[in-house]
Amino acid sequence: MTGRREGGAVAVLTEETLTDAERAAVESVPDGLFIGGRWRPATATMPVVDPASGRQLRTVADATPEEGMAALDAAAAAQSAWARTPARERSDILMRAHRLLLDDADRLALIATLEMGKPLAEARGEVTYAAEFFRWFAEEAVRLDGGYMPAPGGGSRFLVTKQPVGPSLLITPWNFPMAMGARKIGPALAAGCTCVVKPAEQTPLCTLALAEILDRAGVPSGVVNVVTTSDPGGLMTPLILDPRSRKLSFTGSTAVGKVLLEQCARTVMRTSMELGGNAPFLVFEDADLDAAVEGALAAKMRNIGQACTAANRFFVHRDVATDFAERLTARMAQLPLGPGTEPGVVVGPLIDADAVAKVTELVADARARGARVLLGGETVDGPGNFYPATVLTDVSDDALICHTEVFGPVACLTTFDTEDEALDRANDTPYGLVGYVYTESLRRGLRVCEALDTGMVGLNQGVVSNPAAPFGGVKESGLGREGGLVGIDEFLEIKYIGVPL
């Protein structure tokens, strides 16, 4: 593919077919359902589309509810044996998967770019990120502990042990398909749980490639099962309501998460929910503005702004607001936009036409309420789902864009005068995933970080995601944590055993 432009306009693609390398990458991925340790064809297929051009990359299996149930049958049948598998063996399998991912990073990155749109450099970073989840949880698998204590009243002893919760349903999003698959599969396998993985319908290839790698790493039959479908509700609802399913881990929108929680309540199923965000980005008058601008670019433009951790609302102290806006606009104007496979591209396509329409509507509403456009703000001609890097200033707090995940490359700037005002406005949202704070004062930094109603905060840094850190939010941004020392606990039950003397 050819034709990158600088500063906000995408060139028309001149090639309608895949290159040899692209074709080899997408055709290397199995296109069936991975159930019970083998690849099997489905009764129907669905297309996988390149968001940079609208062309069909290939077709993959489109599972029916019956085929989804077959995957749960396989996971339930394999659960007992997998739970009894020594932790060291589970750890070794995950370490092999870690190495296989890194060895195959170029192919996997190209697959991710083609089906999701992110630039190749970011896709390679995602593969490395995914591999690190397997390594982290390989190390955690052999460190599951318990407890022993005398009863306070005497006469008995308390033994505490941890056991796998059981067959787990893992629903992954389209924006980080490789990494989110590893972030859920890694702790499930480390804890001794089998799983059924349902990837987003827009990006099935990454998860199918991940299943093939896990198979090569030695995961026993039935321990990991992957079902791709264009009807997620129809396929997953029977699995959620089946009493053999004991855990649901979901990453996606808050609206869908609430529906899933209602379904899980019927069988009192354990849940982990990583839902929507509306991240505030606070820049105080004493901030290092160069660092703040670089942090803003990382927090806003990672994955083309299509991340739950993306900075959504920029609150900048009035004394530095003009300077910050000018610097951020200048930097964002330099970001090349085009197909993610093109060298140097930073702003790839959004996932689909609906995403472009949503961003367009939000920007139009903000402008109607008085926002000024410093950069971008208009759709671009040509094929693909592109929207340019955009900077808005003087954005009203009542604009829809301040209350909705943008999921696009739009930075919304507004000013504040006092710390209390900034905190009140930052916390004025039902979401609470992550926040960002830039200040050179350690006292203020700690004070503001503790006062933000979020599960994570980046203090003078624009990226918080790390496999070794507990990822998750509060309020309507979710339940539970992924990664870190507590990530494996989401897949474990605590059992107390009383022993009389």
Short mmCIF file of C-alpha atoms in Angstrom, two decimals:
data_model
loop_
_atom_site.label_atom_id
_atom_site.label_comp_id
_atom_site.label_asym_id
_atom_site.label_seq_id
_atom_site.Cartn_x
_atom_site.Cartn_y
_atom_site.Cartn_z
CA MET A 1 0.00 0.00 0.00
CA THR A 2 1.24 3.48 -0.78
CA GLY A 3 0.50 7.10 -0.27
CA ARG A 4 1.16 8.65 3.14
CA ARG A 5 0.63 12.38 3.68
CA GLU A 6 1.92 14.62 6.42
CA GLY A 7 -0.25 16.61 8.77
CA GLY A 8 -3.76 15.30 8.55
CA ALA A 9 -4.85 14.03 5.11
CA VAL A 10 -4.77 10.46 3.92
CA ALA A 11 -3.72 9.47 0.45
CA VAL A 12 -5.81 7.19 -1.72
CA LEU A 13 -4.61 3.61 -1.80
CA THR A 14 -3.32 2.67 -5.22
CA GLU A 15 -3.16 -1.11 -4.63
CA GLU A 16 -6.37 -3.07 -4.23
CA THR A 17 -4.79 -6.41 -3.41
CA LEU A 18 -2.56 -7.64 -0.63
CA THR A 19 1.17 -7.63 -1.04
CA ASP A 20 2.89 -11.01 -0.93
CA ALA A 21 4.02 -10.43 2.67
CA GLU A 22 0.55 -9.33 3.75
CA ARG A 23 -1.12 -12.28 2.04
CA ALA A 24 1.34 -14.71 3.61
CA ALA A 25 0.68 -13.23 7.05
CA VAL A 26 -3.11 -13.42 6.96
CA GLU A 27 -3.14 -16.83 5.28
CA SER A 28 -0.80 -18.23 7.93
CA VAL A 29 -3.58 -17.95 10.52
CA PRO A 30 -5.94 -20.93 10.90
CA ASP A 31 -9.48 -19.93 9.92
CA GLY A 32 -11.48 -22.47 11.91
CA LEU A 33 -12.66 -22.87 15.48
CA PHE A 34 -10.13 -24.13 18.01
CA ILE A 35 -12.06 -26.56 20.17
CA GLY A 36 -10.76 -29.49 22.20
CA GLY A 37 -7.23 -29.14 20.91
CA ARG A 38 -8.05 -29.26 17.20
CA TRP A 39 -9.06 -26.90 14.44
CA ARG A 40 -12.50 -27.53 13.07
CA PRO A 41 -14.49 -25.76 10.34
CA ALA A 42 -17.64 -23.89 11.25
CA THR A 43 -21.00 -24.11 9.55
CA ALA A 44 -20.66 -20.48 8.42
CA THR A 45 -17.95 -17.89 7.80
CA MET A 46 -17.57 -14.14 8.28
CA PRO A 47 -15.28 -11.59 6.60
CA VAL A 48 -12.28 -9.85 8.13
CA VAL A 49 -11.90 -6.32 6.75
CA ASP A 50 -8.90 -4.00 6.55
CA PRO A 51 -10.03 -0.67 8.09
CA ALA A 52 -7.43 1.23 6.06
CA SER A 53 -9.00 0.30 2.74
CA GLY A 54 -12.27 -1.52 3.29
CA ARG A 55 -11.00 -4.56 1.42
CA GLN A 56 -11.63 -8.06 2.66
CA LEU A 57 -8.54 -9.72 4.06
CA ARG A 58 -10.06 -13.21 4.31
CA THR A 59 -12.91 -15.11 5.94
CA VAL A 60 -12.89 -17.01 9.24
CA ALA A 61 -15.28 -19.28 11.09
CA ASP A 62 -18.56 -17.74 12.28
CA ALA A 63 -19.57 -19.94 15.20
CA THR A 64 -23.13 -20.84 16.11
CA PRO A 65 -24.39 -21.16 19.70
CA GLU A 66 -24.10 -24.93 19.33
CA GLU A 67 -20.45 -24.63 18.38
CA GLY A 68 -19.90 -22.27 21.30
CA MET A 69 -21.39 -24.89 23.61
CA ALA A 70 -19.00 -27.47 22.16
CA ALA A 71 -16.14 -25.21 23.23
CA LEU A 72 -17.53 -25.05 26.78
CA ASP A 73 -17.96 -28.83 26.76
CA ALA A 74 -14.26 -29.17 25.92
CA ALA A 75 -13.20 -26.68 28.61
CA ALA A 76 -15.34 -28.37 31.26
CA ALA A 77 -14.00 -31.80 30.34
CA ALA A 78 -10.39 -30.61 30.59
CA GLN A 79 -10.80 -28.62 33.83
CA SER A 80 -10.11 -31.33 36.40
CA ALA A 81 -6.90 -32.56 34.78
CA TRP A 82 -5.61 -29.04 34.16
CA ALA A 83 -6.28 -28.02 37.76
CA ARG A 84 -4.19 -31.00 38.91
CA THR A 85 -1.33 -30.17 36.55
CA PRO A 86 1.71 -29.10 38.58
CA ALA A 87 2.24 -25.36 38.66
CA ARG A 88 5.71 -25.75 37.22
CA GLU A 89 4.31 -27.45 34.12
CA ARG A 90 1.75 -24.68 33.64
CA SER A 91 4.52 -22.14 34.08
CA ASP A 92 6.74 -23.84 31.51
CA ILE A 93 3.96 -23.79 28.91
CA LEU A 94 3.43 -20.07 29.40
CA MET A 95 7.17 -19.40 29.15
CA ARG A 96 7.27 -21.29 25.85
CA ALA A 97 4.36 -19.19 24.60
CA HIS A 98 6.25 -16.05 25.65
CA ARG A 99 9.25 -17.05 23.59
CA LEU A 100 7.17 -18.12 20.56
CA LEU A 101 5.41 -14.75 20.52
CA LEU A 102 8.68 -12.83 20.54
CA ASP A 103 10.21 -15.06 17.88
CA ASP A 104 7.21 -14.42 15.62
CA ALA A 105 6.72 -10.74 16.39
CA ASP A 106 7.01 -9.40 12.84
CA ARG A 107 4.34 -11.70 11.40
CA LEU A 108 1.99 -11.16 14.33
CA ALA A 109 2.43 -7.39 14.19
CA LEU A 110 1.56 -7.32 10.50
CA ILE A 111 -1.59 -9.34 11.17
CA ALA A 112 -2.63 -6.91 13.91
CA THR A 113 -2.03 -3.88 11.70
CA LEU A 114 -3.97 -5.32 8.78
CA GLU A 115 -7.08 -6.25 10.74
CA MET A 116 -7.09 -3.45 13.32
CA GLY A 117 -5.27 -0.56 11.64
CA LYS A 118 -2.67 0.51 14.21
CA PRO A 119 0.78 1.45 12.88
CA LEU A 120 3.27 -1.40 12.61
CA ALA A 121 5.54 0.05 15.26
CA GLU A 122 2.67 0.04 17.76
CA ALA A 123 1.63 -3.44 16.68
CA ARG A 124 5.12 -4.76 17.38
CA GLY A 125 4.94 -3.14 20.79
CA GLU A 126 1.62 -4.86 21.43
CA VAL A 127 3.10 -8.27 20.60
CA THR A 128 5.91 -7.64 23.09
CA TYR A 129 3.34 -6.47 25.64
CA ALA A 130 1.30 -9.63 25.09
CA ALA A 131 4.35 -11.85 25.49
CA GLU A 132 5.20 -10.17 28.78
CA PHE A 133 1.82 -11.19 30.22
CA PHE A 134 2.67 -14.80 29.53
CA ARG A 135 6.06 -14.40 31.21
CA TRP A 136 4.62 -12.54 34.20
CA PHE A 137 1.95 -15.13 34.88
CA ALA A 138 4.35 -17.98 34.22
CA GLU A 139 6.31 -16.61 37.16
CA GLU A 140 3.16 -16.14 39.27
CA ALA A 141 1.92 -19.69 38.63
CA VAL A 142 4.55 -21.16 40.94
CA ARG A 143 4.00 -18.60 43.72
CA LEU A 144 0.44 -19.32 44.77
CA ASP A 145 0.40 -19.32 48.57
CA GLY A 146 -2.03 -19.99 51.40
CA GLY A 147 -2.08 -19.66 55.16
CA TYR A 148 -1.92 -21.45 58.51
CA MET A 149 -2.94 -20.10 61.90
CA PRO A 150 -4.26 -21.31 65.26
CA ALA A 151 -7.91 -20.58 66.03
CA PRO A 152 -8.09 -17.62 68.43
CA GLY A 153 -10.08 -19.71 70.90
CA GLY A 154 -7.78 -22.72 70.58
CA GLY A 155 -8.77 -26.27 69.75
CA SER A 156 -8.24 -26.14 66.00
CA ARG A 157 -6.12 -24.80 63.18
CA PHE A 158 -7.10 -22.83 60.09
CA LEU A 159 -5.63 -23.85 56.75
CA VAL A 160 -6.20 -21.53 53.78
CA THR A 161 -5.58 -22.63 50.22
CA LYS A 162 -6.30 -21.26 46.75
CA GLN A 163 -7.93 -23.30 43.99
CA PRO A 164 -8.82 -22.51 40.36
CA VAL A 165 -12.30 -21.06 39.99
CA GLY A 166 -13.03 -23.31 37.02
CA PRO A 167 -13.94 -22.96 33.33
CA SER A 168 -13.62 -19.29 32.37
CA LEU A 169 -15.20 -17.25 29.61
CA LEU A 170 -12.86 -14.60 28.22
CA ILE A 171 -14.23 -11.85 25.96
CA THR A 172 -11.57 -9.67 24.36
CA PRO A 173 -11.85 -6.30 22.56
CA TRP A 174 -10.75 -5.25 19.09
CA ASN A 175 -8.41 -2.41 20.05
CA PHE A 176 -5.62 -4.55 21.60
CA PRO A 177 -6.59 -8.02 20.40
CA MET A 178 -3.25 -9.73 20.98
CA ALA A 179 -2.41 -8.14 24.33
CA MET A 180 -5.89 -8.47 25.83
CA GLY A 181 -5.99 -12.13 24.84
CA ALA A 182 -2.72 -12.75 26.65
CA ARG A 183 -3.76 -10.63 29.64
CA LYS A 184 -6.76 -12.89 30.20
CA ILE A 185 -5.45 -16.28 29.07
CA GLY A 186 -2.18 -15.91 31.00
CA PRO A 187 -3.64 -15.72 34.53
CA ALA A 188 -6.38 -18.23 33.72
CA LEU A 189 -3.84 -20.87 32.70
CA ALA A 190 -1.46 -19.99 35.52
CA ALA A 191 -4.25 -20.45 38.07
CA GLY A 192 -5.30 -23.80 36.60
CA CYS A 193 -8.46 -22.69 34.78
CA THR A 194 -9.52 -23.82 31.33
CA CYS A 195 -11.11 -21.22 29.09
CA VAL A 196 -13.29 -20.33 26.15
CA VAL A 197 -12.07 -17.19 24.36
CA LYS A 198 -14.42 -15.08 22.26
CA PRO A 199 -12.56 -12.31 20.39
CA ALA A 200 -14.19 -9.22 18.92
CA GLU A 201 -15.67 -9.90 15.50
CA GLN A 202 -13.57 -7.11 13.92
CA THR A 203 -10.23 -8.68 14.93
CA PRO A 204 -10.41 -12.49 15.08
CA LEU A 205 -7.09 -13.17 13.36
CA CYS A 206 -4.92 -12.09 16.29
CA THR A 207 -6.71 -14.42 18.71
CA LEU A 208 -6.64 -17.33 16.27
CA ALA A 209 -2.90 -16.76 15.84
CA LEU A 210 -2.55 -16.68 19.62
CA ALA A 211 -4.38 -20.02 19.90
CA GLU A 212 -2.05 -21.58 17.35
CA ILE A 213 0.97 -20.39 19.34
CA LEU A 214 -0.44 -21.74 22.60
CA ASP A 215 -1.06 -25.05 20.89
CA ARG A 216 2.58 -25.15 19.79
CA ALA A 217 3.63 -24.22 23.33
CA GLY A 218 2.02 -27.43 24.58
CA VAL A 219 -1.33 -26.38 26.05
CA PRO A 220 -3.29 -29.63 26.50
CA SER A 221 -6.43 -30.31 24.50
CA GLY A 222 -9.48 -28.43 25.72
CA VAL A 223 -7.61 -26.06 28.02
CA VAL A 224 -7.84 -23.13 25.59
CA ASN A 225 -10.74 -22.94 23.13
CA VAL A 226 -11.38 -20.10 20.69
CA VAL A 227 -14.69 -19.34 19.02
CA THR A 228 -15.07 -16.49 16.55
CA THR A 229 -18.54 -15.19 15.77
CA SER A 230 -20.51 -12.31 14.29
CA ASP A 231 -23.25 -12.86 16.89
CA PRO A 232 -21.53 -12.44 20.28
CA GLY A 233 -24.75 -12.15 22.25
CA GLY A 234 -26.33 -15.20 20.70
CA LEU A 235 -23.21 -17.29 21.24
CA MET A 236 -22.16 -16.12 24.69
CA THR A 237 -25.48 -15.89 26.51
CA PRO A 238 -26.02 -19.68 26.72
CA LEU A 239 -22.43 -20.11 27.90
CA ILE A 240 -22.82 -17.47 30.61
CA LEU A 241 -26.03 -19.06 31.86
CA ASP A 242 -24.51 -22.55 31.89
CA PRO A 243 -23.62 -23.42 35.51
CA ARG A 244 -20.36 -25.04 34.40
CA SER A 245 -19.01 -21.57 33.54
CA ARG A 246 -17.59 -20.13 36.75
CA LYS A 247 -15.79 -16.99 35.62
CA LEU A 248 -16.31 -14.22 33.08
CA SER A 249 -13.57 -11.76 32.19
CA PHE A 250 -14.72 -9.00 29.83
CA THR A 251 -13.05 -5.97 28.31
CA GLY A 252 -15.34 -3.61 26.45
CA SER A 253 -17.95 -0.91 26.85
CA THR A 254 -19.71 -0.14 30.11
CA ALA A 255 -23.11 -0.62 28.45
CA VAL A 256 -22.30 -4.17 27.37
CA GLY A 257 -20.60 -4.88 30.69
CA LYS A 258 -23.78 -4.03 32.58
CA VAL A 259 -25.76 -6.50 30.46
CA LEU A 260 -23.20 -9.21 31.10
CA LEU A 261 -23.24 -8.53 34.84
CA GLU A 262 -26.99 -9.03 34.89
CA GLN A 263 -26.58 -12.36 33.12
CA CYS A 264 -23.76 -13.45 35.43
CA ALA A 265 -25.91 -12.68 38.47
CA ARG A 266 -28.23 -15.53 37.56
CA THR A 267 -25.57 -18.10 38.45
CA VAL A 268 -23.57 -15.84 40.79
CA MET A 269 -20.59 -16.14 38.45
CA ARG A 270 -17.25 -14.51 39.31
CA THR A 271 -16.59 -11.52 37.06
CA SER A 272 -13.80 -9.22 36.02
CA MET A 273 -14.93 -6.15 34.11
CA GLU A 274 -12.55 -3.73 32.39
CA LEU A 275 -14.99 -1.19 31.02
CA GLY A 276 -15.08 2.32 29.64
CA GLY A 277 -13.03 5.32 30.65
CA ASN A 278 -13.16 9.11 30.53
CA ALA A 279 -9.62 9.92 31.59
CA PRO A 280 -8.78 13.43 32.82
CA PHE A 281 -5.35 14.87 32.04
CA LEU A 282 -4.39 17.63 34.50
CA VAL A 283 -1.60 20.09 33.71
CA PHE A 284 -0.71 22.44 36.58
CA GLU A 285 1.05 25.78 36.24
CA ASP A 286 4.36 24.36 37.51
CA ALA A 287 4.40 21.42 35.08
CA ASP A 288 7.30 20.71 32.75
CA LEU A 289 5.40 21.58 29.57
CA ASP A 290 7.72 19.67 27.27
CA ALA A 291 7.15 16.55 29.34
CA ALA A 292 3.42 17.26 29.58
CA VAL A 293 3.07 17.55 25.82
CA GLU A 294 4.94 14.30 25.24
CA GLY A 295 2.83 12.64 27.90
CA ALA A 296 -0.31 14.02 26.28
CA LEU A 297 0.69 12.55 22.94
CA ALA A 298 1.26 9.15 24.54
CA ALA A 299 -1.96 9.25 26.55
CA LYS A 300 -4.08 10.57 23.68
CA MET A 301 -2.63 9.08 20.49
CA ARG A 302 -1.71 5.56 21.52
CA ASN A 303 -3.64 3.22 19.23
CA ILE A 304 -5.06 6.24 17.36
CA GLY A 305 -6.86 7.27 20.53
CA GLN A 306 -8.79 4.00 20.57
CA ALA A 307 -7.95 2.96 24.12
CA CYS A 308 -9.91 2.94 27.35
CA THR A 309 -6.88 4.62 28.94
CA ALA A 310 -6.83 7.43 26.38
CA ALA A 311 -6.79 10.95 27.81
CA ASN A 312 -10.26 12.29 27.09
CA ARG A 313 -10.46 15.63 28.93
CA PHE A 314 -7.46 17.95 29.20
CA PHE A 315 -7.66 20.38 32.11
CA VAL A 316 -4.85 22.93 31.82
CA HIS A 317 -4.11 25.71 34.31
CA ARG A 318 -5.02 29.06 32.84
CA ASP A 319 -1.48 30.43 33.25
CA VAL A 320 -0.01 27.84 30.85
CA ALA A 321 -3.06 26.96 28.74
CA THR A 322 -2.12 28.95 25.64
CA ASP A 323 1.47 27.71 25.65
CA PHE A 324 0.41 24.10 26.17
CA ALA A 325 -2.22 24.29 23.41
CA GLU A 326 0.27 25.74 20.93
CA ARG A 327 2.89 23.11 21.70
CA LEU A 328 0.42 20.21 21.58
CA THR A 329 -1.10 21.44 18.32
CA ALA A 330 2.32 21.78 16.71
CA ARG A 331 3.28 18.25 17.71
CA MET A 332 0.00 16.70 16.61
CA ALA A 333 0.19 18.50 13.28
CA GLN A 334 3.41 16.59 12.58
CA LEU A 335 1.83 13.14 12.96
CA PRO A 336 1.52 11.43 9.56
CA LEU A 337 -1.84 9.85 8.83
CA GLY A 338 -2.33 6.83 6.59
CA PRO A 339 -2.38 3.03 6.44
CA GLY A 340 -0.61 1.48 9.40
CA THR A 341 1.60 -0.57 7.09
CA GLU A 342 3.22 2.56 5.67
CA PRO A 343 6.59 3.53 7.17
CA GLY A 344 6.40 6.47 9.55
CA VAL A 345 2.62 6.54 9.88
CA VAL A 346 1.45 7.42 13.40
CA VAL A 347 -2.29 7.99 12.87
CA GLY A 348 -3.87 4.94 11.28
CA PRO A 349 -7.54 4.32 10.50
CA LEU A 350 -10.29 3.98 13.06
CA ILE A 351 -11.79 0.52 13.35
CA ASP A 352 -14.88 1.09 11.18
CA ALA A 353 -17.19 3.66 9.64
CA ASP A 354 -19.32 3.83 12.77
CA ALA A 355 -16.26 4.95 14.75
CA VAL A 356 -15.63 7.77 12.27
CA ALA A 357 -19.27 8.82 12.45
CA LYS A 358 -19.15 8.90 16.26
CA VAL A 359 -16.03 11.09 16.39
CA THR A 360 -17.46 13.39 13.72
CA GLU A 361 -20.66 13.82 15.72
CA LEU A 362 -18.82 14.52 18.97
CA VAL A 363 -16.58 17.15 17.37
CA ALA A 364 -19.55 18.82 15.69
CA ASP A 365 -21.41 18.98 19.03
CA ALA A 366 -18.38 20.48 20.78
CA ARG A 367 -18.06 23.14 18.08
CA ALA A 368 -21.76 23.97 18.34
CA ARG A 369 -21.23 24.57 22.07
CA GLY A 370 -18.38 27.04 21.49
CA ALA A 371 -15.23 24.93 21.08
CA ARG A 372 -12.55 26.25 18.74
CA VAL A 373 -10.67 23.94 16.36
CA LEU A 374 -6.91 24.41 16.46
CA LEU A 375 -6.17 21.39 14.25
CA GLY A 376 -8.13 18.90 12.17
CA GLY A 377 -11.81 18.55 12.94
CA GLU A 378 -12.92 17.47 9.47
CA THR A 379 -13.24 14.05 7.85
CA VAL A 380 -10.88 13.23 5.00
CA ASP A 381 -11.54 11.99 1.49
CA GLY A 382 -10.50 8.60 0.18
CA PRO A 383 -10.98 4.99 1.20
CA GLY A 384 -10.62 3.73 4.73
CA ASN A 385 -11.91 4.85 8.11
CA PHE A 386 -9.64 7.81 8.71
CA TYR A 387 -10.03 10.81 10.99
CA PRO A 388 -7.19 13.32 11.40
CA ALA A 389 -5.39 14.33 14.58
CA THR A 390 -7.59 17.05 16.08
CA VAL A 391 -7.18 19.63 18.84
CA LEU A 392 -10.15 21.49 20.30
CA THR A 393 -9.89 24.26 22.85
CA ASP A 394 -12.44 26.14 24.96
CA VAL A 395 -14.46 22.94 25.18
CA SER A 396 -17.55 23.36 27.34
CA ASP A 397 -18.05 20.91 30.20
CA ASP A 398 -21.54 20.18 28.86
CA ALA A 399 -20.26 19.04 25.46
CA LEU A 400 -21.02 15.39 24.69
CA ILE A 401 -17.34 14.76 24.07
CA CYS A 402 -16.64 15.44 27.77
CA HIS A 403 -19.02 12.70 28.85
CA THR A 404 -18.33 10.01 26.24
CA GLU A 405 -15.29 7.97 25.36
CA VAL A 406 -14.02 9.59 22.18
CA PHE A 407 -12.10 6.55 20.91
CA GLY A 408 -10.43 8.72 18.31
CA PRO A 409 -7.50 11.13 17.86
CA VAL A 410 -9.20 14.19 19.38
CA ALA A 411 -7.71 16.21 22.25
CA CYS A 412 -10.25 18.41 24.11
CA LEU A 413 -8.69 21.31 26.05
CA THR A 414 -10.21 23.49 28.73
CA THR A 415 -8.78 25.65 31.52
CA PHE A 416 -8.95 25.71 35.31
CA ASP A 417 -7.84 28.12 38.03
CA THR A 418 -7.55 26.13 41.25
CA GLU A 419 -6.63 22.64 42.31
CA ASP A 420 -10.02 22.03 43.88
CA GLU A 421 -11.77 23.11 40.69
CA ALA A 422 -9.63 20.77 38.60
CA LEU A 423 -10.38 17.83 40.88
CA ASP A 424 -14.10 18.53 41.02
CA ARG A 425 -14.36 18.63 37.25
CA ALA A 426 -12.05 15.67 36.71
CA ASN A 427 -14.13 13.52 39.08
CA ASP A 428 -17.45 14.67 37.63
CA THR A 429 -18.01 11.48 35.63
CA PRO A 430 -19.42 8.01 36.29
CA TYR A 431 -16.17 6.56 34.99
CA GLY A 432 -12.98 6.05 36.95
CA LEU A 433 -10.37 4.08 35.06
CA VAL A 434 -7.29 6.28 34.86
CA GLY A 435 -6.15 9.87 35.27
CA TYR A 436 -2.96 11.76 34.42
CA VAL A 437 -1.33 14.52 36.46
CA TYR A 438 1.55 16.79 35.50
CA THR A 439 3.20 18.90 38.20
CA GLU A 440 6.71 19.40 39.52
CA SER A 441 5.46 19.47 43.12
CA LEU A 442 5.68 16.08 44.77
CA ARG A 443 3.28 17.14 47.51
CA ARG A 444 0.68 18.33 45.03
CA GLY A 445 1.23 15.31 42.83
CA LEU A 446 0.54 12.84 45.64
CA ARG A 447 -2.36 14.91 46.94
CA VAL A 448 -4.07 15.08 43.55
CA CYS A 449 -3.37 11.46 42.66
CA GLU A 450 -4.99 10.31 45.88
CA ALA A 451 -7.99 12.58 45.35
CA LEU A 452 -8.75 11.41 41.80
CA ASP A 453 -11.58 8.86 41.66
CA THR A 454 -9.70 6.45 39.41
CA GLY A 455 -8.16 3.02 39.74
CA MET A 456 -4.89 4.18 38.16
CA VAL A 457 -2.99 7.45 37.84
CA GLY A 458 0.00 8.43 35.75
CA LEU A 459 2.02 11.02 37.64
CA ASN A 460 4.19 12.82 35.08
CA GLN A 461 3.82 9.89 32.68
CA GLY A 462 1.38 9.27 29.86
CA VAL A 463 1.32 5.45 29.84
CA VAL A 464 0.28 3.39 32.85
CA SER A 465 -0.21 -0.08 31.37
CA ASN A 466 2.31 -2.67 32.56
CA PRO A 467 1.87 -6.43 33.09
CA ALA A 468 3.44 -6.12 36.54
CA ALA A 469 0.91 -3.48 37.68
CA PRO A 470 -2.74 -4.00 38.69
CA PHE A 471 -4.84 -2.65 35.82
CA GLY A 472 -8.47 -1.68 36.45
CA GLY A 473 -10.90 1.03 37.43
CA VAL A 474 -13.56 2.14 39.90
CA LYS A 475 -17.15 3.30 39.56
CA GLU A 476 -18.54 2.36 36.11
CA SER A 477 -15.10 1.60 34.73
CA GLY A 478 -15.14 -1.92 36.05
CA LEU A 479 -14.56 -4.57 38.68
CA GLY A 480 -11.39 -6.44 39.59
CA ARG A 481 -7.84 -6.05 38.37
CA GLU A 482 -5.75 -7.54 35.57
CA GLY A 483 -2.00 -7.91 35.83
CA GLY A 484 0.22 -7.33 38.82
CA LEU A 485 0.40 -9.52 41.91
CA VAL A 486 -3.40 -9.59 42.21
CA GLY A 487 -4.21 -10.47 38.60
CA ILE A 488 -4.06 -14.21 39.17
CA ASP A 489 -6.37 -13.96 42.19
CA GLU A 490 -9.25 -13.13 39.84
CA PHE A 491 -9.11 -16.78 38.72
CA LEU A 492 -8.74 -18.33 42.17
CA GLU A 493 -11.14 -19.27 44.95
CA ILE A 494 -10.00 -19.14 48.57
CA LYS A 495 -10.83 -22.27 50.58
CA TYR A 496 -10.63 -22.46 54.35
CA ILE A 497 -10.11 -25.85 56.01
CA GLY A 498 -10.68 -26.22 59.75
CA VAL A 499 -8.55 -28.90 61.44
CA PRO A 500 -9.32 -29.95 65.05
CA LEU A 501 -6.44 -30.73 67.38
#
